[in-house]
Short mmCIF file of C-alpha atoms and ligand atoms in Angstrom, two decimals:
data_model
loop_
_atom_site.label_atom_id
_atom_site.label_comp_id
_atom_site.label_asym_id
_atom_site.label_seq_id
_atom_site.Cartn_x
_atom_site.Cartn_y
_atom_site.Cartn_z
CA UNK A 855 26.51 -3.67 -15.10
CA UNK A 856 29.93 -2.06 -14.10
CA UNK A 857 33.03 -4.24 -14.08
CA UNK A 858 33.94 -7.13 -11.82
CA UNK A 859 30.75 -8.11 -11.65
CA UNK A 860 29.41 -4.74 -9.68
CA UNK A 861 25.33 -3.76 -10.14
CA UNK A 862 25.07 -0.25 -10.34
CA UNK A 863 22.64 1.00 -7.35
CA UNK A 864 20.51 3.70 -7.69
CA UNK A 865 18.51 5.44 -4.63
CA UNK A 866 15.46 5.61 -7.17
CA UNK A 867 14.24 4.52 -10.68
CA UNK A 868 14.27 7.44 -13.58
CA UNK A 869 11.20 8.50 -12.10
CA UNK A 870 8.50 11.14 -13.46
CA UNK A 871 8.55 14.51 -12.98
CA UNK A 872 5.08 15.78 -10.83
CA UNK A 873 2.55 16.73 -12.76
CA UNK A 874 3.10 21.22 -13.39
CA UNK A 875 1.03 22.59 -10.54
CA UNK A 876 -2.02 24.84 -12.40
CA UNK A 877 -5.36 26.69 -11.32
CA UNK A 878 -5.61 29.95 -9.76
CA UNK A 879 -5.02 30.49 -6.24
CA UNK A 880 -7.88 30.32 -3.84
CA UNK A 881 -9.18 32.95 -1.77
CA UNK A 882 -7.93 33.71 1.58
CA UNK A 883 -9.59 31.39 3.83
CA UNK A 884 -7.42 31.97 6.93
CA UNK A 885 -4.13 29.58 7.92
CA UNK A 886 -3.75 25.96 8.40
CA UNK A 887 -0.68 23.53 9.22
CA UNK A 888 -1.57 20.02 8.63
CA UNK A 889 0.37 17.36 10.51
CA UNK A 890 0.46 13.81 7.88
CA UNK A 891 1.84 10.66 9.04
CA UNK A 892 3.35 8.20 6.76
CA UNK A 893 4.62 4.62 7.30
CA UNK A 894 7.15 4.23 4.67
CA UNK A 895 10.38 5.99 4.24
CA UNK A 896 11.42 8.98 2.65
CA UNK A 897 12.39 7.18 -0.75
CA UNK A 898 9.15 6.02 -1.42
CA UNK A 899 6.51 6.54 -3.78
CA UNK A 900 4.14 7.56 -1.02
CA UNK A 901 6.65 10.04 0.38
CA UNK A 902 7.14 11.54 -2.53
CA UNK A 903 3.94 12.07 -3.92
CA UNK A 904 2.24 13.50 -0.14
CA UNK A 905 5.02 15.98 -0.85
CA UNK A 906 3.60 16.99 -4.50
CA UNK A 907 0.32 17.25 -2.33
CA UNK A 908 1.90 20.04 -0.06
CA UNK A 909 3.61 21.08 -3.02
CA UNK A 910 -0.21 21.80 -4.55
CA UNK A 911 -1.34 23.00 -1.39
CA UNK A 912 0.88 25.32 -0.55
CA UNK A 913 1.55 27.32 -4.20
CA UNK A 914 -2.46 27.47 -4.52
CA UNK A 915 -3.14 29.02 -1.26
CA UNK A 916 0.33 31.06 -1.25
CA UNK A 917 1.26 29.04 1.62
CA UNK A 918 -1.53 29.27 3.90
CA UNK A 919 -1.72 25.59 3.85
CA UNK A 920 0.86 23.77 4.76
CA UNK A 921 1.19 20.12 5.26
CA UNK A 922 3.87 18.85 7.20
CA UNK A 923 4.86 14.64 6.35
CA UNK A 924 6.43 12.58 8.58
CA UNK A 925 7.47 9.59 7.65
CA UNK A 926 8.72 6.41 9.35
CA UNK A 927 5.89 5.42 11.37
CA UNK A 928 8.18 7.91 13.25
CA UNK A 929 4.03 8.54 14.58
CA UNK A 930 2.72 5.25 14.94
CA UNK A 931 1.38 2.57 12.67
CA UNK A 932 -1.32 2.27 10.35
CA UNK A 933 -4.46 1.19 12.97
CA UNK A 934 -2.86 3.90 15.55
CA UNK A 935 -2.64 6.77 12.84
CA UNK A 936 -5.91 6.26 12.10
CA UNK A 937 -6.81 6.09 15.66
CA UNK A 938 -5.15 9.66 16.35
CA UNK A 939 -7.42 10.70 13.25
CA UNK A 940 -10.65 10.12 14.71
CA UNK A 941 -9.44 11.72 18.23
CA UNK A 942 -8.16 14.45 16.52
CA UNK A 943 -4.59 14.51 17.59
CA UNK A 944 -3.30 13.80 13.66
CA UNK A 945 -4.56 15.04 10.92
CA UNK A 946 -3.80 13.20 8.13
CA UNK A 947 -2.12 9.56 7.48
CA UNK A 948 -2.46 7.35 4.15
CA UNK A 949 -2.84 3.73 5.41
CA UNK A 950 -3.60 0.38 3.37
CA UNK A 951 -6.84 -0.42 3.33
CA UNK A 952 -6.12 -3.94 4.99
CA UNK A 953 -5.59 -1.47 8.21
CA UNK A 954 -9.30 0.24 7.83
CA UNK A 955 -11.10 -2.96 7.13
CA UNK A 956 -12.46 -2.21 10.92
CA UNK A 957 -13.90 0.73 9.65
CA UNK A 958 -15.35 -0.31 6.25
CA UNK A 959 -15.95 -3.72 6.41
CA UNK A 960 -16.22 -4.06 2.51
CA UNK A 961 -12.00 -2.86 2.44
CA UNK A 962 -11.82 -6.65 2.95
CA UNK A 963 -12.79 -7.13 -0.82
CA UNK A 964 -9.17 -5.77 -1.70
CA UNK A 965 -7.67 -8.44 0.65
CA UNK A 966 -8.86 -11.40 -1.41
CA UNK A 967 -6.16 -13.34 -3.20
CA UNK A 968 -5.27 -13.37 -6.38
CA UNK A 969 -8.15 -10.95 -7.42
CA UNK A 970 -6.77 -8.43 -9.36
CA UNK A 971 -4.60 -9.84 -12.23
CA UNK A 972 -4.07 -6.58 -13.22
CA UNK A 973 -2.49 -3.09 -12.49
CA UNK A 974 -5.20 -1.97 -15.40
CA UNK A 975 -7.77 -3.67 -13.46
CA UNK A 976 -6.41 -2.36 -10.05
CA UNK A 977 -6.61 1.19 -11.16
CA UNK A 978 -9.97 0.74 -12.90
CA UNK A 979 -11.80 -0.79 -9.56
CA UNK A 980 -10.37 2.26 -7.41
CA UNK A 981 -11.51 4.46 -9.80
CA UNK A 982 -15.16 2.77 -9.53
CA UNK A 983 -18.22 4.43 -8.39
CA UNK A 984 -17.81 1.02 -5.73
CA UNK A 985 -14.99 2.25 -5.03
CA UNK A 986 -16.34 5.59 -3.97
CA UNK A 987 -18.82 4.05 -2.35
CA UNK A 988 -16.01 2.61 0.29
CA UNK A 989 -14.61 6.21 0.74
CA UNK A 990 -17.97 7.65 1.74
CA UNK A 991 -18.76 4.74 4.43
CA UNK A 992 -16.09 6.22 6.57
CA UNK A 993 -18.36 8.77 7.05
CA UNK A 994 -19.65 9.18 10.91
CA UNK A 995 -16.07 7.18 11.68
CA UNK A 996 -14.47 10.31 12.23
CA UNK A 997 -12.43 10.10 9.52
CA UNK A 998 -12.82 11.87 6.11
CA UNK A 999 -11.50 9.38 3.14
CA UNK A 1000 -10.10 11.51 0.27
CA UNK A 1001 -8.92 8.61 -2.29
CA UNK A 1002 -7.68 5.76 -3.12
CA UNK A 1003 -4.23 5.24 -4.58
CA UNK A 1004 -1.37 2.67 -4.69
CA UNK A 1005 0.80 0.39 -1.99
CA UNK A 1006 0.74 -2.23 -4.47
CA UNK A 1007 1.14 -6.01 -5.49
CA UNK A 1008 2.52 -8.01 -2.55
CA UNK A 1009 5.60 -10.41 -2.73
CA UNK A 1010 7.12 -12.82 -0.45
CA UNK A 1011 10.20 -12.15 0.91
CA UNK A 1012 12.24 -14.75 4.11
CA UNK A 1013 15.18 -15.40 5.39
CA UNK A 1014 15.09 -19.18 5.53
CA UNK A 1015 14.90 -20.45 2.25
CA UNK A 1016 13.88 -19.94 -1.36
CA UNK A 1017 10.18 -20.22 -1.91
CA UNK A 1018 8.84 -21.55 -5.48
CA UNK A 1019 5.57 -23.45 -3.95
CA UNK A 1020 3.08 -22.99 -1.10
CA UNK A 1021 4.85 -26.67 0.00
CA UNK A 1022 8.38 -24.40 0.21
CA UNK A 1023 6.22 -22.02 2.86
CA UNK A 1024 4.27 -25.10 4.74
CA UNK A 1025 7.90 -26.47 5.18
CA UNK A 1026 6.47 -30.62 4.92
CA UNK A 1027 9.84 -31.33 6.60
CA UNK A 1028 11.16 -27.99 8.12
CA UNK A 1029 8.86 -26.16 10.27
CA UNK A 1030 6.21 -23.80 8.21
CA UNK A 1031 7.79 -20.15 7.59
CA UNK A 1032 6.60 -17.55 10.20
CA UNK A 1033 5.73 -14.66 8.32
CA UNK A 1034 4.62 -11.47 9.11
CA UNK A 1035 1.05 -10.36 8.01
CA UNK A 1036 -1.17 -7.53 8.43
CA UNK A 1037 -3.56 -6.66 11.39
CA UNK A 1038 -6.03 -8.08 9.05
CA UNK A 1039 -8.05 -11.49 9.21
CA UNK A 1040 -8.11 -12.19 5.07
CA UNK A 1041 -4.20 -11.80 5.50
CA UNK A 1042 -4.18 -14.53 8.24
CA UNK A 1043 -6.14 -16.52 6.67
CA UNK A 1044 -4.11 -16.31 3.54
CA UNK A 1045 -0.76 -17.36 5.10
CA UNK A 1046 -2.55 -20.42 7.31
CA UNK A 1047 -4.05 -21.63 3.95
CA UNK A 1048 -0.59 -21.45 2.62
CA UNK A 1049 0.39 -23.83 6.09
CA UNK A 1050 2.78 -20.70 7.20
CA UNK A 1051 2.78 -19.33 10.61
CA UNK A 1052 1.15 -16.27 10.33
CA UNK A 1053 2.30 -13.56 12.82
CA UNK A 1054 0.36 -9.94 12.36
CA UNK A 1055 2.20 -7.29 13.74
CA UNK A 1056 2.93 -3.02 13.08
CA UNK A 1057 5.06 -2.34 10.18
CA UNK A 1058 7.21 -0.37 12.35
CA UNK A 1059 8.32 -3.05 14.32
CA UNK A 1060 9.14 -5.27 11.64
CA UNK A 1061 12.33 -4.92 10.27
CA UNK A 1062 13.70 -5.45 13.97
CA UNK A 1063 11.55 -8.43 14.20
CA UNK A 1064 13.08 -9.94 10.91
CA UNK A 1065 16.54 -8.45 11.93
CA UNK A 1066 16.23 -10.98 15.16
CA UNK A 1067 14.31 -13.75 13.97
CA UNK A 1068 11.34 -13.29 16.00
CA UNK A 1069 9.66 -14.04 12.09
CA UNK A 1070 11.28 -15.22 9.14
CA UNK A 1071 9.43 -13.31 6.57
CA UNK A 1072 7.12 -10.55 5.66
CA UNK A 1073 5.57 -9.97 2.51
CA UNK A 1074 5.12 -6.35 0.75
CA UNK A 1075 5.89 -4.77 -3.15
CA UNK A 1076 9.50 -4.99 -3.99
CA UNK A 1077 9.32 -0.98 -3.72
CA UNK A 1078 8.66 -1.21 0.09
CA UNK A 1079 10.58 -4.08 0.64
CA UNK A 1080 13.77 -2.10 -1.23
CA UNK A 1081 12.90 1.35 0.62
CA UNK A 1082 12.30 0.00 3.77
CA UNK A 1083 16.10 -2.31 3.48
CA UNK A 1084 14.26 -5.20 4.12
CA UNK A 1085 16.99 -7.06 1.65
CA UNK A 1086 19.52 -6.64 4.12
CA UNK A 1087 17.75 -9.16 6.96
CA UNK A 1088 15.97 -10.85 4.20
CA UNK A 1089 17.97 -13.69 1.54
CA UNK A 1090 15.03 -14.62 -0.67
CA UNK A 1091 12.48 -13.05 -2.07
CA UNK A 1092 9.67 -14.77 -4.50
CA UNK A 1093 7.30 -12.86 -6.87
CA UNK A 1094 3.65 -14.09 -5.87
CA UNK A 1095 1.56 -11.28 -6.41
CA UNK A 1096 -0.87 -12.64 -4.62
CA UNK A 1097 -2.34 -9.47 -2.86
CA UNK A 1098 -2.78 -5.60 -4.70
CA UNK A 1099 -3.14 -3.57 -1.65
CA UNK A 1100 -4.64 0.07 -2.51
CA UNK A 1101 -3.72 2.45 0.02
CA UNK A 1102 -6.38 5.15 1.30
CA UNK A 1103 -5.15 8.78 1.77
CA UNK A 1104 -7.27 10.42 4.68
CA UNK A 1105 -7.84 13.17 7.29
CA UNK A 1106 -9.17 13.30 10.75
CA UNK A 1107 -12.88 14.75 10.31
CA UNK A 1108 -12.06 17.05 13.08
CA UNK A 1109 -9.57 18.83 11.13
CA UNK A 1110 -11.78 18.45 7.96
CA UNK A 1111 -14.86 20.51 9.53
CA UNK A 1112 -12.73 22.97 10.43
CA UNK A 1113 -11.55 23.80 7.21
CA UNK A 1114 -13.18 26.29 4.73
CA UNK A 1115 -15.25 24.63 1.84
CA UNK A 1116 -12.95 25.69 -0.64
CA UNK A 1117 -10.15 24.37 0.84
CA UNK A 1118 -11.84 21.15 1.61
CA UNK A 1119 -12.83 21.20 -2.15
CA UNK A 1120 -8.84 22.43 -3.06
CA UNK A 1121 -7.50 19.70 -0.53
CA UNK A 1122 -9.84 16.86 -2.38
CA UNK A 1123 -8.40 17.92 -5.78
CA UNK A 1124 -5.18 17.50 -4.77
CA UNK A 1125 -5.98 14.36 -3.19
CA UNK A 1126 -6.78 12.99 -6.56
CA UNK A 1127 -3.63 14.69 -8.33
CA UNK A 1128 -1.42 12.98 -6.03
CA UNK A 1129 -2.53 9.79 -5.95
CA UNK A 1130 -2.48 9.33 -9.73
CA UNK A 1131 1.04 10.74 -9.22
CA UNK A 1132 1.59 8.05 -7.04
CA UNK A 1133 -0.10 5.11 -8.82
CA UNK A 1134 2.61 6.57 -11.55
CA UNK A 1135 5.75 6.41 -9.08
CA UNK A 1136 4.56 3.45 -7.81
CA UNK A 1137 4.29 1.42 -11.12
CA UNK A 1138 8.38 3.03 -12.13
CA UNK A 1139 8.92 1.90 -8.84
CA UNK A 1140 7.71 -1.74 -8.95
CA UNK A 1141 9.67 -4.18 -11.47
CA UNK A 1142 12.71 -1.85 -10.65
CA UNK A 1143 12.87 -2.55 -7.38
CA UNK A 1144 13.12 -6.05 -7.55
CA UNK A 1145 15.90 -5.89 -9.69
CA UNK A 1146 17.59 -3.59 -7.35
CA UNK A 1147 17.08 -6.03 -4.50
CA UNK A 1148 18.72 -8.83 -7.01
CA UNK A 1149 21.55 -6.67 -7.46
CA UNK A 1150 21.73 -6.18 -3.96
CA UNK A 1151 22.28 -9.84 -3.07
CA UNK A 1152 18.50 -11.04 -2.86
CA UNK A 1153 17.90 -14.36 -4.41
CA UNK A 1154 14.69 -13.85 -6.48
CA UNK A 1155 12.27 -16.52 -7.51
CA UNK A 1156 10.35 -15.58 -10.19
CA UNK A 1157 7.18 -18.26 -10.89
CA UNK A 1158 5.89 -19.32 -14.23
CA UNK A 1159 1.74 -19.58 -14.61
CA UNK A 1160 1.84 -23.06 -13.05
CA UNK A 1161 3.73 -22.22 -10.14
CA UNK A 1162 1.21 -19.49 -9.92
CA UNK A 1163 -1.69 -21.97 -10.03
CA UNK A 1164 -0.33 -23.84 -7.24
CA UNK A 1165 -0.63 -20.74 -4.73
CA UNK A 1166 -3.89 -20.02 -6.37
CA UNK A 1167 -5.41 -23.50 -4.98
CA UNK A 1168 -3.71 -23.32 -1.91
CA UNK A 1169 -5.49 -20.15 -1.09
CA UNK A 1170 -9.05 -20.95 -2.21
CA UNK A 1171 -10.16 -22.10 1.39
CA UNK A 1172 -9.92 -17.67 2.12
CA UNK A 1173 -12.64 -17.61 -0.74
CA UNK A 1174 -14.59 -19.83 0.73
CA UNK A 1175 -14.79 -18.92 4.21
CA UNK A 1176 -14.42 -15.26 2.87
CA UNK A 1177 -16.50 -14.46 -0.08
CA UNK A 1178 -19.51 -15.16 2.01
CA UNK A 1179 -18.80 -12.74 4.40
CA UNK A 1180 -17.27 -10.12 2.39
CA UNK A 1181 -20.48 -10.17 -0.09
CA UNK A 1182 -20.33 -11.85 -3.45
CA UNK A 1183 -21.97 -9.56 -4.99
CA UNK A 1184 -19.55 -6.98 -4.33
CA UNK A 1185 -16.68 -9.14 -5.74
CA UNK A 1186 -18.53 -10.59 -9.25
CA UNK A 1187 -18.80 -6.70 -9.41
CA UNK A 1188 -15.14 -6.34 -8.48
CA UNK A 1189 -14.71 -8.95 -11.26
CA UNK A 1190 -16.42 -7.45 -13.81
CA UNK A 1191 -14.64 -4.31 -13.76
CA UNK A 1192 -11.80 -6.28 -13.98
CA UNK A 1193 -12.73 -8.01 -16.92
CA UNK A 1194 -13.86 -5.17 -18.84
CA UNK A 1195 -10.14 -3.62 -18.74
CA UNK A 1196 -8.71 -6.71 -20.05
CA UNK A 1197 -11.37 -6.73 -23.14
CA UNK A 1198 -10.31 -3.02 -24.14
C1 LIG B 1346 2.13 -3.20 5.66
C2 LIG B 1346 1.67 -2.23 4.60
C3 LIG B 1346 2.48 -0.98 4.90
C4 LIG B 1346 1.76 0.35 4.71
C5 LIG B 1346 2.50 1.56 5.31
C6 LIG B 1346 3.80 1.25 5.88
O1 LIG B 1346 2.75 -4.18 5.33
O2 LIG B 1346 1.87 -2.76 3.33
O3 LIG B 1346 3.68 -1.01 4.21
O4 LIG B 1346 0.46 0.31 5.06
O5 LIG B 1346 1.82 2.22 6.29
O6 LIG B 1346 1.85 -2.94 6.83
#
């Protein structure tokens, strides 16, 4: 803390340096630019590490590769990117998987409240031979899923009024909060449970929605809510964790087939290298953010293991109408792998 009561504010945490870029450069397989469409902003985690993956690219094929980020949802959102992947007009774009639940209906398993109590266990079920299992079913989609990596635990944050219960969301007296979800029905059904108004909508359009009331809240990580200044339209801001969202990083099969195999086995390397980067950036990212945002004015609720409970019950209708559909079996093995990171 500086004097007179000033915060200092940083741009970014103390954050890691990328990994040092090894292995020998590949053969000569002719020239490619890559077009990649993000929907965060430049600061983030996801940003920064797509960049490490051109970074990898481009020194191991002397530059023949280059990929080219824009970020922004300067081309569209999540469902459209991936859209413009499977017509071939993008090539890459590294949605969360809430977005390609129409795709691989099994995504949905992410969505589930409350789930993953864990970043340990987060990591461990994306790192799952399940979890492969969910890249290669976007096969014959027309999109080529290269891995899994981070968007993270999901936090309230409104403009109306501090939030400590699911009875502070449902209102009782006030109208029920309108919050922004997803284009994703586990999402919905979250937020109804809760008794908000849930209102799903592109990412892109949201801080303008929040900026003129159209909804009162939203709910990402602190890191997205900081990076994308959702503290400046938003007063309050309550840590539920009630969602990890992975994201999925991914290329239009198109542009995929047309690629040498050694790039395509050089492009899913670095794939993996920059998505652990991320998970990495992500975690220095997360716990720092919201204390940013505090510093920055944002009344933050934290909430003690009961409070917790509380939006655990309210949400257990979703697991109910849910689990069914989204296969039990697939979550008790969700759970286990869970488990088994908390025993080690
Ligand atoms: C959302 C997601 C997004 C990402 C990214 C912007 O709330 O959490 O932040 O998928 O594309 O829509």
């Amino acid at each position: 803390t500086l004097g007179f009561g000033l915060t200092a504010q940083a741009q970014s945490p103390d954050l890691s340096d990328p990994p040092a870029i090894d292995g020998e450069v590949i053969a000569d397989h002719g020239s490619h630019t890559i077009r990649m469409g993000l929907g965060l902003a430049e600061s983030s985690p996801q940003y920064i590490s797509s960049q490490y993956f051109a970074d990898i690219l481009e020194q191991r094929t002397e530059g023949r590769i280059t990929i080219n980020v824009f970020p922004n949802s300067q081309l569209g959102d999540d469902v459209q990117m991936m859209e413009m992947l499977q017509t071939g007009t993008l090539d890459m774009t590294y949605p969360s998987s809430s977005a390609a639940t129409t795709y691989v209906s099994e995504l949905a398993a992410f969505d589930l409240p409350f789930l993953l109590p864990t970043r340990e266990a987060a990591i461990a079920v994306m790192q799952s031979d399940m979890a492969q299992d969910m890249l290669d079913a976007f096969e014959g989609s027309g999109i080529k899923a290269l891995t899994f990596s981070e968007n993270g635990y999901r936090q309230l944050s409104n403009s109306a009024r501090p939030v400590e219960s699911p009875d502070d969301v449902a209102g009782l007296d006030v109208r029920g909060l309108s919050v922004r979800t997803m284009e994703n029905p586990v999402h919905l059904a979250i937020w109804e449970a809760m008794g908000a108004n849930p209102t799903p909508m592109a990412f892109g359009e949201l801080f303008s929605a929040m900026e003129q009331g159209v909804v009162d809240g939203q709910e990402n990580p602190w890191s997205t809510i900081l990076t994308s200044n959702f503290h400046e339209v938003q007063d309050y801001g309550t840590e539920t964790r009630h969602v990890y969202t992975p994201f999925i990083m991914m290329m239009s099969q198109r542009t995929w087939d047309r690629l040498d195999p050694a790039y395509q086995e050089l492009i899913q390397q670095a794939a993996r290298q920059s998505a652990q980067y991320e998970i990495q950036l992500s975690a220095e990212y997360d716990d720092w953010s919201r204390d940013q945002l505090e510093a920055r004015g944002m009344q933050i609720t934290r909430l003690d293991d009961d409070q917790i409970a509380a939006f655990q019950e309210a949400v257990q209708p979703v697991y109910e109408t849910w689990a069914p559909r989204i296969g039990e079996e697939l979550i008790s093995e969700i759970q286990s792998i869970a488990e088994a990171t908390a025993n080690d």
